Amino acid sequence: TTIDATHPELQLLLLTGLLCNDAVLQKEAGDWTILGDPTEGALLTLAGKGGLLQAQMHSDRAFPRIAEFPFDSDRKRMGIVVQWSTSESERDRPPALTNLPLNSNAVLFAKGSPEGLLKRCVNYQQHTESTALDDAARSQILNHNEQLASQGLRVLGLAYRLLDMPDDGSIDSSAEAVEQDLTWLGLVGMRDAPRP
């Protein structure tokens, strides 16, 4: 099954779920299996259904990971910073990044508790534009989160932030400094597999 991932904000959401992820999908004897966390495996599956290939997107050449802020129970979120070349032509950029400014050379991708992540967002992605996040939009997002959770789904929020990395390749290594002024991408709801 595939999904229509032609909308720019959906492309970014799928890319965030794919890259901000430590699980691996692999095919064994004709069946797909997840190595790692099942929630992260579900995000990989979703990205695959949207046409994003894990092997291609996870390559060090395509998106070298230059910083990671692991998930923990206090922060309830995970963030990674990846770099891409500003010299490559827009034609060669992955479709999900085509609409991002070429003058930024790194991006933070984050996922986690919708409520907590939303507090760190100042904008939301609407088509190819980043729009200021007002109280009405925040309320609408939280209502959608509650609707998904009330259906028994495990819900994650996803967001990103464009970064300007200095020439020496260094970035502020604290999550508090980097995981702020984010742009909200959306919610993903996952159904946990039934247990015996």
PDB file of C-alpha atoms in Angstrom:
ATOM      1  CA  THR A   1       0.000   0.000   0.000  1.00  0.00           C
ATOM      2  CA  THR A   2       1.283   3.471  -0.835  1.00  0.00           C
ATOM      3  CA  ILE A   3       0.185   6.923   0.280  1.00  0.00           C
ATOM      4  CA  ASP A   4       0.051  10.171  -1.683  1.00  0.00           C
ATOM      5  CA  ALA A   5       3.003  12.150  -0.339  1.00  0.00           C
ATOM      6  CA  THR A   6       2.909  14.981  -2.866  1.00  0.00           C
ATOM      7  CA  HIS A   7       2.026  17.635  -0.261  1.00  0.00           C
ATOM      8  CA  PRO A   8       5.188  19.463   0.893  1.00  0.00           C
ATOM      9  CA  GLU A   9       4.252  19.405   4.583  1.00  0.00           C
ATOM     10  CA  LEU A  10       3.553  15.661   4.406  1.00  0.00           C
ATOM     11  CA  GLN A  11       6.904  15.076   2.701  1.00  0.00           C
ATOM     12  CA  LEU A  12       8.658  16.881   5.555  1.00  0.00           C
ATOM     13  CA  LEU A  13       6.658  14.955   8.161  1.00  0.00           C
ATOM     14  CA  LEU A  14       7.607  11.619   6.567  1.00  0.00           C
ATOM     15  CA  LEU A  15      11.249  12.668   6.253  1.00  0.00           C
ATOM     16  CA  THR A  16      11.287  13.689   9.923  1.00  0.00           C
ATOM     17  CA  GLY A  17       9.878  10.312  10.987  1.00  0.00           C
ATOM     18  CA  LEU A  18      12.436   8.538   8.800  1.00  0.00           C
ATOM     19  CA  LEU A  19      15.557  10.424   9.875  1.00  0.00           C
ATOM     20  CA  CYS A  20      14.715  11.075  13.534  1.00  0.00           C
ATOM     21  CA  ASN A  21      14.790   7.336  14.027  1.00  0.00           C
ATOM     22  CA  ASP A  22      17.163   4.575  15.127  1.00  0.00           C
ATOM     23  CA  ALA A  23      15.166   1.551  13.961  1.00  0.00           C
ATOM     24  CA  VAL A  24      15.883  -0.448  10.810  1.00  0.00           C
ATOM     25  CA  LEU A  25      13.473  -2.167   8.421  1.00  0.00           C
ATOM     26  CA  GLN A  26      14.883  -5.210   6.681  1.00  0.00           C
ATOM     27  CA  LYS A  27      13.454  -7.860   4.435  1.00  0.00           C
ATOM     28  CA  GLU A  28      14.025 -11.486   5.446  1.00  0.00           C
ATOM     29  CA  ALA A  29      12.591 -14.394   3.475  1.00  0.00           C
ATOM     30  CA  GLY A  30      10.130 -12.073   1.757  1.00  0.00           C
ATOM     31  CA  ASP A  31       8.826 -10.531   5.004  1.00  0.00           C
ATOM     32  CA  TRP A  32       9.648  -7.127   6.447  1.00  0.00           C
ATOM     33  CA  THR A  33      10.925  -7.081  10.025  1.00  0.00           C
ATOM     34  CA  ILE A  34      11.736  -4.237  12.397  1.00  0.00           C
ATOM     35  CA  LEU A  35      15.037  -4.091  14.226  1.00  0.00           C
ATOM     36  CA  GLY A  36      14.558  -1.682  17.103  1.00  0.00           C
ATOM     37  CA  ASP A  37      11.660   0.145  18.673  1.00  0.00           C
ATOM     38  CA  PRO A  38       8.240  -0.781  17.167  1.00  0.00           C
ATOM     39  CA  THR A  39       7.061   2.846  17.241  1.00  0.00           C
ATOM     40  CA  GLU A  40      10.098   3.922  15.229  1.00  0.00           C
ATOM     41  CA  GLY A  41       9.561   0.939  12.934  1.00  0.00           C
ATOM     42  CA  ALA A  42       6.022   2.184  12.264  1.00  0.00           C
ATOM     43  CA  LEU A  43       7.419   5.586  11.244  1.00  0.00           C
ATOM     44  CA  LEU A  44       9.834   3.880   8.841  1.00  0.00           C
ATOM     45  CA  THR A  45       6.965   1.899   7.348  1.00  0.00           C
ATOM     46  CA  LEU A  46       4.931   5.089   6.905  1.00  0.00           C
ATOM     47  CA  ALA A  47       7.855   6.836   5.193  1.00  0.00           C
ATOM     48  CA  GLY A  48       8.340   3.825   2.907  1.00  0.00           C
ATOM     49  CA  LYS A  49       4.678   3.917   1.911  1.00  0.00           C
ATOM     50  CA  GLY A  50       5.215   7.573   1.013  1.00  0.00           C
ATOM     51  CA  GLY A  51       8.103   6.706  -1.292  1.00  0.00           C
ATOM     52  CA  LEU A  52      11.019   7.649   0.960  1.00  0.00           C
ATOM     53  CA  LEU A  53      13.627   4.894   0.893  1.00  0.00           C
ATOM     54  CA  GLN A  54      15.378   4.253   4.186  1.00  0.00           C
ATOM     55  CA  ALA A  55      18.667   3.155   2.651  1.00  0.00           C
ATOM     56  CA  GLN A  56      18.868   6.229   0.438  1.00  0.00           C
ATOM     57  CA  MET A  57      17.860   8.728   3.110  1.00  0.00           C
ATOM     58  CA  HIS A  58      19.964   7.210   5.894  1.00  0.00           C
ATOM     59  CA  SER A  59      23.174   7.292   3.904  1.00  0.00           C
ATOM     60  CA  ASP A  60      25.901   9.409   5.481  1.00  0.00           C
ATOM     61  CA  ARG A  61      26.303  11.141   2.154  1.00  0.00           C
ATOM     62  CA  ALA A  62      22.680  12.258   1.919  1.00  0.00           C
ATOM     63  CA  PHE A  63      22.075  13.370   5.512  1.00  0.00           C
ATOM     64  CA  PRO A  64      25.111  13.170   7.777  1.00  0.00           C
ATOM     65  CA  ARG A  65      23.877  13.192  11.381  1.00  0.00           C
ATOM     66  CA  ILE A  66      25.972  15.745  13.237  1.00  0.00           C
ATOM     67  CA  ALA A  67      24.145  15.833  16.571  1.00  0.00           C
ATOM     68  CA  GLU A  68      21.612  13.730  18.439  1.00  0.00           C
ATOM     69  CA  PHE A  69      19.437  14.432  21.446  1.00  0.00           C
ATOM     70  CA  PRO A  70      18.118  11.022  22.545  1.00  0.00           C
ATOM     71  CA  PHE A  71      14.625  10.418  23.848  1.00  0.00           C
ATOM     72  CA  ASP A  72      14.279  10.308  27.609  1.00  0.00           C
ATOM     73  CA  SER A  73      11.334  10.205  29.978  1.00  0.00           C
ATOM     74  CA  ASP A  74      11.870  13.790  31.182  1.00  0.00           C
ATOM     75  CA  ARG A  75      12.127  15.469  27.768  1.00  0.00           C
ATOM     76  CA  LYS A  76       9.684  13.077  26.051  1.00  0.00           C
ATOM     77  CA  ARG A  77      11.195  13.864  22.678  1.00  0.00           C
ATOM     78  CA  MET A  78      14.089  12.984  20.389  1.00  0.00           C
ATOM     79  CA  GLY A  79      15.967  15.351  18.125  1.00  0.00           C
ATOM     80  CA  ILE A  80      18.689  14.999  15.525  1.00  0.00           C
ATOM     81  CA  VAL A  81      20.601  17.549  13.494  1.00  0.00           C
ATOM     82  CA  VAL A  82      21.532  16.647   9.936  1.00  0.00           C
ATOM     83  CA  GLN A  83      23.600  18.563   7.432  1.00  0.00           C
ATOM     84  CA  TRP A  84      23.260  18.925   3.692  1.00  0.00           C
ATOM     85  CA  SER A  85      25.346  20.678   1.128  1.00  0.00           C
ATOM     86  CA  THR A  86      24.164  24.138   0.148  1.00  0.00           C
ATOM     87  CA  SER A  87      26.156  23.831  -3.076  1.00  0.00           C
ATOM     88  CA  GLU A  88      24.055  21.054  -4.588  1.00  0.00           C
ATOM     89  CA  SER A  89      21.460  22.149  -7.086  1.00  0.00           C
ATOM     90  CA  GLU A  90      17.816  22.251  -6.073  1.00  0.00           C
ATOM     91  CA  ARG A  91      17.175  19.585  -8.705  1.00  0.00           C
ATOM     92  CA  ASP A  92      19.424  17.175  -6.779  1.00  0.00           C
ATOM     93  CA  ARG A  93      17.886  17.804  -3.383  1.00  0.00           C
ATOM     94  CA  PRO A  94      15.487  15.252  -1.887  1.00  0.00           C
ATOM     95  CA  PRO A  95      11.879  16.245  -2.740  1.00  0.00           C
ATOM     96  CA  ALA A  96      11.024  16.819   0.933  1.00  0.00           C
ATOM     97  CA  LEU A  97      13.689  19.526   1.154  1.00  0.00           C
ATOM     98  CA  THR A  98      13.136  21.208  -2.201  1.00  0.00           C
ATOM     99  CA  ASN A  99      11.001  23.919  -0.619  1.00  0.00           C
ATOM    100  CA  LEU A 100      13.343  24.712   2.257  1.00  0.00           C
ATOM    101  CA  PRO A 101      15.676  27.711   1.948  1.00  0.00           C
ATOM    102  CA  LEU A 102      18.988  26.877   0.305  1.00  0.00           C
ATOM    103  CA  ASN A 103      20.815  29.290   2.612  1.00  0.00           C
ATOM    104  CA  SER A 104      20.417  26.938   5.591  1.00  0.00           C
ATOM    105  CA  ASN A 105      22.955  24.150   5.770  1.00  0.00           C
ATOM    106  CA  ALA A 106      21.517  22.048   8.593  1.00  0.00           C
ATOM    107  CA  VAL A 107      18.140  21.111  10.008  1.00  0.00           C
ATOM    108  CA  LEU A 108      16.927  19.793  13.333  1.00  0.00           C
ATOM    109  CA  PHE A 109      14.245  17.096  13.092  1.00  0.00           C
ATOM    110  CA  ALA A 110      12.320  16.300  16.291  1.00  0.00           C
ATOM    111  CA  LYS A 111       9.591  13.925  17.401  1.00  0.00           C
ATOM    112  CA  GLY A 112       7.918  13.311  20.729  1.00  0.00           C
ATOM    113  CA  SER A 113       5.021  14.080  23.021  1.00  0.00           C
ATOM    114  CA  PRO A 114       2.657  16.326  21.041  1.00  0.00           C
ATOM    115  CA  GLU A 115       1.957  18.609  24.014  1.00  0.00           C
ATOM    116  CA  GLY A 116       5.612  19.035  24.932  1.00  0.00           C
ATOM    117  CA  LEU A 117       6.851  19.467  21.381  1.00  0.00           C
ATOM    118  CA  LEU A 118       4.101  21.938  20.530  1.00  0.00           C
ATOM    119  CA  LYS A 119       5.241  24.183  23.408  1.00  0.00           C
ATOM    120  CA  ARG A 120       8.585  24.548  21.613  1.00  0.00           C
ATOM    121  CA  CYS A 121       6.999  25.510  18.277  1.00  0.00           C
ATOM    122  CA  VAL A 122       6.498  29.072  17.070  1.00  0.00           C
ATOM    123  CA  ASN A 123       5.348  28.229  13.528  1.00  0.00           C
ATOM    124  CA  TYR A 124       3.560  25.494  11.626  1.00  0.00           C
ATOM    125  CA  GLN A 125       4.179  24.237   8.110  1.00  0.00           C
ATOM    126  CA  GLN A 126       1.420  25.062   5.617  1.00  0.00           C
ATOM    127  CA  HIS A 127       2.240  23.860   2.111  1.00  0.00           C
ATOM    128  CA  THR A 128       5.662  25.412   1.410  1.00  0.00           C
ATOM    129  CA  GLU A 129       5.377  28.218   3.943  1.00  0.00           C
ATOM    130  CA  SER A 130       6.098  28.462   7.643  1.00  0.00           C
ATOM    131  CA  THR A 131       3.180  30.294   9.295  1.00  0.00           C
ATOM    132  CA  ALA A 132       3.050  31.839  12.781  1.00  0.00           C
ATOM    133  CA  LEU A 133       1.429  29.496  15.297  1.00  0.00           C
ATOM    134  CA  ASP A 134      -1.349  31.321  17.150  1.00  0.00           C
ATOM    135  CA  ASP A 135      -3.562  30.165  20.038  1.00  0.00           C
ATOM    136  CA  ALA A 136      -6.331  28.987  17.700  1.00  0.00           C
ATOM    137  CA  ALA A 137      -3.921  26.772  15.731  1.00  0.00           C
ATOM    138  CA  ARG A 138      -2.434  25.389  18.958  1.00  0.00           C
ATOM    139  CA  SER A 139      -5.905  24.563  20.250  1.00  0.00           C
ATOM    140  CA  GLN A 140      -6.818  22.831  16.981  1.00  0.00           C
ATOM    141  CA  ILE A 141      -3.642  20.707  17.097  1.00  0.00           C
ATOM    142  CA  LEU A 142      -4.291  19.694  20.713  1.00  0.00           C
ATOM    143  CA  ASN A 143      -7.906  18.802  19.854  1.00  0.00           C
ATOM    144  CA  HIS A 144      -6.694  16.565  17.014  1.00  0.00           C
ATOM    145  CA  ASN A 145      -4.231  14.961  19.411  1.00  0.00           C
ATOM    146  CA  GLU A 146      -7.025  14.223  21.898  1.00  0.00           C
ATOM    147  CA  GLN A 147      -9.224  12.762  19.141  1.00  0.00           C
ATOM    148  CA  LEU A 148      -6.451  10.382  18.030  1.00  0.00           C
ATOM    149  CA  ALA A 149      -5.602   9.397  21.614  1.00  0.00           C
ATOM    150  CA  SER A 150      -9.288   8.746  22.371  1.00  0.00           C
ATOM    151  CA  GLN A 151      -9.242   6.152  19.565  1.00  0.00           C
ATOM    152  CA  GLY A 152      -6.546   4.253  21.449  1.00  0.00           C
ATOM    153  CA  LEU A 153      -3.716   5.446  19.218  1.00  0.00           C
ATOM    154  CA  ARG A 154      -0.181   6.202  20.333  1.00  0.00           C
ATOM    155  CA  VAL A 155       0.353   9.775  19.086  1.00  0.00           C
ATOM    156  CA  LEU A 156       3.596  11.552  18.247  1.00  0.00           C
ATOM    157  CA  GLY A 157       4.173  15.138  17.191  1.00  0.00           C
ATOM    158  CA  LEU A 158       6.826  16.009  14.597  1.00  0.00           C
ATOM    159  CA  ALA A 159       8.603  19.307  13.998  1.00  0.00           C
ATOM    160  CA  TYR A 160      11.751  20.805  12.470  1.00  0.00           C
ATOM    161  CA  ARG A 161      14.006  23.838  12.649  1.00  0.00           C
ATOM    162  CA  LEU A 162      16.382  25.247  10.054  1.00  0.00           C
ATOM    163  CA  LEU A 163      19.866  25.912  11.407  1.00  0.00           C
ATOM    164  CA  ASP A 164      22.882  27.833  10.201  1.00  0.00           C
ATOM    165  CA  MET A 165      25.944  25.813  11.066  1.00  0.00           C
ATOM    166  CA  PRO A 166      29.251  27.734  11.335  1.00  0.00           C
ATOM    167  CA  ASP A 167      32.077  26.954   8.906  1.00  0.00           C
ATOM    168  CA  ASP A 168      33.873  24.912  11.572  1.00  0.00           C
ATOM    169  CA  GLY A 169      30.923  22.490  11.658  1.00  0.00           C
ATOM    170  CA  SER A 170      30.134  23.099  15.325  1.00  0.00           C
ATOM    171  CA  ILE A 171      26.666  23.558  16.758  1.00  0.00           C
ATOM    172  CA  ASP A 172      25.448  24.225  20.278  1.00  0.00           C
ATOM    173  CA  SER A 173      25.357  20.753  21.765  1.00  0.00           C
ATOM    174  CA  SER A 174      22.578  21.359  24.304  1.00  0.00           C
ATOM    175  CA  ALA A 175      19.087  20.164  23.474  1.00  0.00           C
ATOM    176  CA  GLU A 176      17.570  23.148  25.282  1.00  0.00           C
ATOM    177  CA  ALA A 177      19.379  25.579  22.998  1.00  0.00           C
ATOM    178  CA  VAL A 178      18.657  23.781  19.725  1.00  0.00           C
ATOM    179  CA  GLU A 179      15.171  22.350  20.306  1.00  0.00           C
ATOM    180  CA  GLN A 180      13.359  25.676  20.348  1.00  0.00           C
ATOM    181  CA  ASP A 181      11.660  27.984  17.817  1.00  0.00           C
ATOM    182  CA  LEU A 182      10.467  24.880  15.969  1.00  0.00           C
ATOM    183  CA  THR A 183       8.058  24.595  13.058  1.00  0.00           C
ATOM    184  CA  TRP A 184       5.223  22.136  13.694  1.00  0.00           C
ATOM    185  CA  LEU A 185       4.673  19.507  11.002  1.00  0.00           C
ATOM    186  CA  GLY A 186       1.871  17.337  12.303  1.00  0.00           C
ATOM    187  CA  LEU A 187       0.666  14.336  14.265  1.00  0.00           C
ATOM    188  CA  VAL A 188       1.115  10.642  13.610  1.00  0.00           C
ATOM    189  CA  GLY A 189      -1.190   8.117  15.294  1.00  0.00           C
ATOM    190  CA  MET A 190      -0.169   4.465  15.605  1.00  0.00           C
ATOM    191  CA  ARG A 191      -2.192   1.513  16.820  1.00  0.00           C
ATOM    192  CA  ASP A 192      -0.304  -0.829  19.129  1.00  0.00           C
ATOM    193  CA  ALA A 193      -0.371  -4.461  18.075  1.00  0.00           C
ATOM    194  CA  PRO A 194      -2.747  -6.637  20.129  1.00  0.00           C
ATOM    195  CA  ARG A 195      -1.067  -8.556  22.929  1.00  0.00           C
ATOM    196  CA  PRO A 196      -1.864 -12.152  23.918  1.00  0.00           C
TER     197      PRO A 196
END
